[in-house]
Coordinates of N, CA, C and O and ligand atoms in Angstrom, one line a residue:
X1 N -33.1 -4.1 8.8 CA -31.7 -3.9 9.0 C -30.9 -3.7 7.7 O -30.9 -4.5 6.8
X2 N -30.5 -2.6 7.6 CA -29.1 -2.4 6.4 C -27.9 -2.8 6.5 O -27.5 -2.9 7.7
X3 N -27.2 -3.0 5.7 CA -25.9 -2.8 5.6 C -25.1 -2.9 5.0 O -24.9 -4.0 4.6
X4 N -24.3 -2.1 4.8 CA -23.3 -1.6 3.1 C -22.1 -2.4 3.4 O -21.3 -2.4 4.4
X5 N -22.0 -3.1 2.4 CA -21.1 -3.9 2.3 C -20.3 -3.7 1.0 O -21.0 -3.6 0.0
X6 N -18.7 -3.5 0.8 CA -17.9 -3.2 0.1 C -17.1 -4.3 -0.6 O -16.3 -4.9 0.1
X7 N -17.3 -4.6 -1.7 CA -16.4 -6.0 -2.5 C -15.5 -5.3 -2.7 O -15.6 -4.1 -3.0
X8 N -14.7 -5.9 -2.6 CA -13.4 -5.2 -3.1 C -12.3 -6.8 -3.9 O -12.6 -8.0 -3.8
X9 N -11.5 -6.5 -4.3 CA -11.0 -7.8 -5.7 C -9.8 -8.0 -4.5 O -9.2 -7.1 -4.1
X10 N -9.7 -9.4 -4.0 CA -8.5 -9.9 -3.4 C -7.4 -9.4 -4.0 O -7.3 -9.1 -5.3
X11 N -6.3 -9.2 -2.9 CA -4.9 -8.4 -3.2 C -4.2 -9.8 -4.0 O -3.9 -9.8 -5.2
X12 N -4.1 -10.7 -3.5 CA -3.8 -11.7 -4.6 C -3.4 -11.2 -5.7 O -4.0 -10.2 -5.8
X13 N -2.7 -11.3 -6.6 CA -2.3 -10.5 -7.9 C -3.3 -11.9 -8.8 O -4.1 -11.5 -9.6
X14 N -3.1 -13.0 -8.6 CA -3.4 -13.8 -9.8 C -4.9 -14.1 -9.1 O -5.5 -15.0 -9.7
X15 N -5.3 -13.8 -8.5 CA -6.8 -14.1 -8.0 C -7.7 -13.0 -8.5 O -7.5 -11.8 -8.5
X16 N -9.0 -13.8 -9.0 CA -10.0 -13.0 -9.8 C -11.5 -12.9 -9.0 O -12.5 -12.4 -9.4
X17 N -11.1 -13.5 -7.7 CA -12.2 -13.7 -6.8 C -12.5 -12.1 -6.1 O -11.6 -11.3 -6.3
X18 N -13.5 -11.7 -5.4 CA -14.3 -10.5 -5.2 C -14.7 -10.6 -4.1 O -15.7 -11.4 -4.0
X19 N -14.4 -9.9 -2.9 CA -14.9 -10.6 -1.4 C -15.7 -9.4 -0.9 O -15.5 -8.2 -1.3
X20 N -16.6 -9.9 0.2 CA -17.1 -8.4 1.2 C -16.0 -7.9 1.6 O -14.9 -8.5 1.7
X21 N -16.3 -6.9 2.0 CA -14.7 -6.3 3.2 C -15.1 -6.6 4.6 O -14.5 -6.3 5.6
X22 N -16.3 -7.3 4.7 CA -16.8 -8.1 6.1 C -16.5 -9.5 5.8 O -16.8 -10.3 6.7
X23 N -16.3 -9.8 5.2 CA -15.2 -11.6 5.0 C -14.1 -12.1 4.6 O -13.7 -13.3 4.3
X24 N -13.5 -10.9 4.6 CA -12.6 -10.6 3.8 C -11.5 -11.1 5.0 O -11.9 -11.0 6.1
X25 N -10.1 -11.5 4.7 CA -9.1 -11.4 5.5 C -7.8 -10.3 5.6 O -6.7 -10.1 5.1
X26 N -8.2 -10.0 6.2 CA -6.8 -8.4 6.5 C -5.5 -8.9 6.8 O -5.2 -9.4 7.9
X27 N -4.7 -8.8 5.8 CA -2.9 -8.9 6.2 C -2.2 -7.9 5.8 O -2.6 -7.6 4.7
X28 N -1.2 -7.2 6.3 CA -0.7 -6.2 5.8 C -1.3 -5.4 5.4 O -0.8 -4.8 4.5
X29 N -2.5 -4.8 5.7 CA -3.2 -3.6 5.4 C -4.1 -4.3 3.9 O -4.8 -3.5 3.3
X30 N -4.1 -5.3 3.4 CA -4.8 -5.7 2.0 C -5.7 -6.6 2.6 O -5.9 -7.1 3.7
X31 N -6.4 -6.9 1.4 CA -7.8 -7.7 1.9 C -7.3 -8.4 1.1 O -6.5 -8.1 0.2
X32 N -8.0 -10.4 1.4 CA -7.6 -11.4 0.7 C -8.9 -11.7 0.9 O -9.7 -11.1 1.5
X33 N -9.1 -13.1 0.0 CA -10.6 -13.7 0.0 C -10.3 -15.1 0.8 O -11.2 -15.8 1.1
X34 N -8.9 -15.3 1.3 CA -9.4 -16.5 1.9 C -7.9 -16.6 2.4 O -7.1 -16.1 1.6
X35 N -7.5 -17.2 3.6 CA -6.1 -17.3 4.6 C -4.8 -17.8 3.5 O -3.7 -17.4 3.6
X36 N -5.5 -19.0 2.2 CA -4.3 -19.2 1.2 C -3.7 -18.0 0.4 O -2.5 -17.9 0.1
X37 N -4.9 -17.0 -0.1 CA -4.3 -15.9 -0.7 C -3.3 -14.8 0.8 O -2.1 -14.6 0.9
X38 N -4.1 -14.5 1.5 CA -2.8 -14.0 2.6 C -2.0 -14.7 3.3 O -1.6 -14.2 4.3
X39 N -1.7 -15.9 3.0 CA -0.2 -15.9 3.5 C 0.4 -16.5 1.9 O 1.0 -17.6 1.7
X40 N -0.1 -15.5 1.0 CA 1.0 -15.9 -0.2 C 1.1 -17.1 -1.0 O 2.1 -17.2 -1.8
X41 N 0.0 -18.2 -0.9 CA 0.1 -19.6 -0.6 C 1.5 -20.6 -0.6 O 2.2 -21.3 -1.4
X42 N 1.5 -20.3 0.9 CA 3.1 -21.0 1.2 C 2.9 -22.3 1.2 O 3.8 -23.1 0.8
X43 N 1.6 -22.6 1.6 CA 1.2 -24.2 1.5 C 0.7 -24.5 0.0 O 0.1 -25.5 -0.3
X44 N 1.1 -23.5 -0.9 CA 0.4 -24.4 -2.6 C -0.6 -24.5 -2.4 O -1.1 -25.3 -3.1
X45 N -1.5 -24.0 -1.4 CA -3.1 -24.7 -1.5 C -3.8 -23.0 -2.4 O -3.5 -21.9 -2.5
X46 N -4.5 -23.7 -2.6 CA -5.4 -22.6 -3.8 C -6.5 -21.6 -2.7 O -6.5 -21.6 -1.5
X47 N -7.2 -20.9 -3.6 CA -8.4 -20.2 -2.3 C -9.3 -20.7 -2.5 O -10.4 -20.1 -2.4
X48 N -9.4 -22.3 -2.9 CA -10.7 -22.9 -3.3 C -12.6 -22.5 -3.7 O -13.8 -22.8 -3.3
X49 N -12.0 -21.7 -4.5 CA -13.1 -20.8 -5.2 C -12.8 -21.5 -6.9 O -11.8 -21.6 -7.6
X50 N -14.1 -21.9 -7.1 CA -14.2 -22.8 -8.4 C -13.4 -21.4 -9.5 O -13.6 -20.1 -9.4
X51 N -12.8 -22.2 -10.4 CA -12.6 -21.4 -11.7 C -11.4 -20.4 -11.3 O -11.0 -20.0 -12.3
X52 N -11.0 -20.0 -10.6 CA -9.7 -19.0 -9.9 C -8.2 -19.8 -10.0 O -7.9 -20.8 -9.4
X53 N -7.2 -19.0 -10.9 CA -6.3 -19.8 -11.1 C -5.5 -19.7 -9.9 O -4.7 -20.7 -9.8
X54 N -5.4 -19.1 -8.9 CA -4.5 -18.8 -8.1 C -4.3 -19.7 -7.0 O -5.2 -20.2 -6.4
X55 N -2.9 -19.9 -6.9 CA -2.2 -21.1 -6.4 C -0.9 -21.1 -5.9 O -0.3 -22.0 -5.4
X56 N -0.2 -19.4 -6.1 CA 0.9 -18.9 -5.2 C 2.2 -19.9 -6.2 O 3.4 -19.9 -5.8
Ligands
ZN1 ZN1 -9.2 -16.8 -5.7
ZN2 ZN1 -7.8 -14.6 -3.3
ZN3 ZN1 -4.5 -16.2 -4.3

């Protein structure tokens, strides 16, 4: 079984994290690496990926 999987860098601006585009989460047409970076983190919560400053 193959299959091509695309990383692409979470839209996050302050996130340095790198996701598949098969795990990735779709908002607004951007990929995020995890539901706190797409919705902006309105809840302050981080994308709990060790070492990633991003925290909205
Ligand atoms: Zn991150
Ligand atoms: Zn992110
Ligand atoms: Zn983020």
């Amino acid at each position: 079984m193959t299959m091509t999987i695309e990383m692409v860098k979470c839209a996050c601006a302050d996130c340095v994290c790198i996701v598949g585009t098969d795990a990735a989460i779709q908002a607004e047409g951007r990929m995020f690496c995890s539901d706190s970076c797409a919705n902006h983190h309105e809840d302050s919560a981080g994308c709990e990926h060790g070492g990633c400053p991003c925290h909205g």
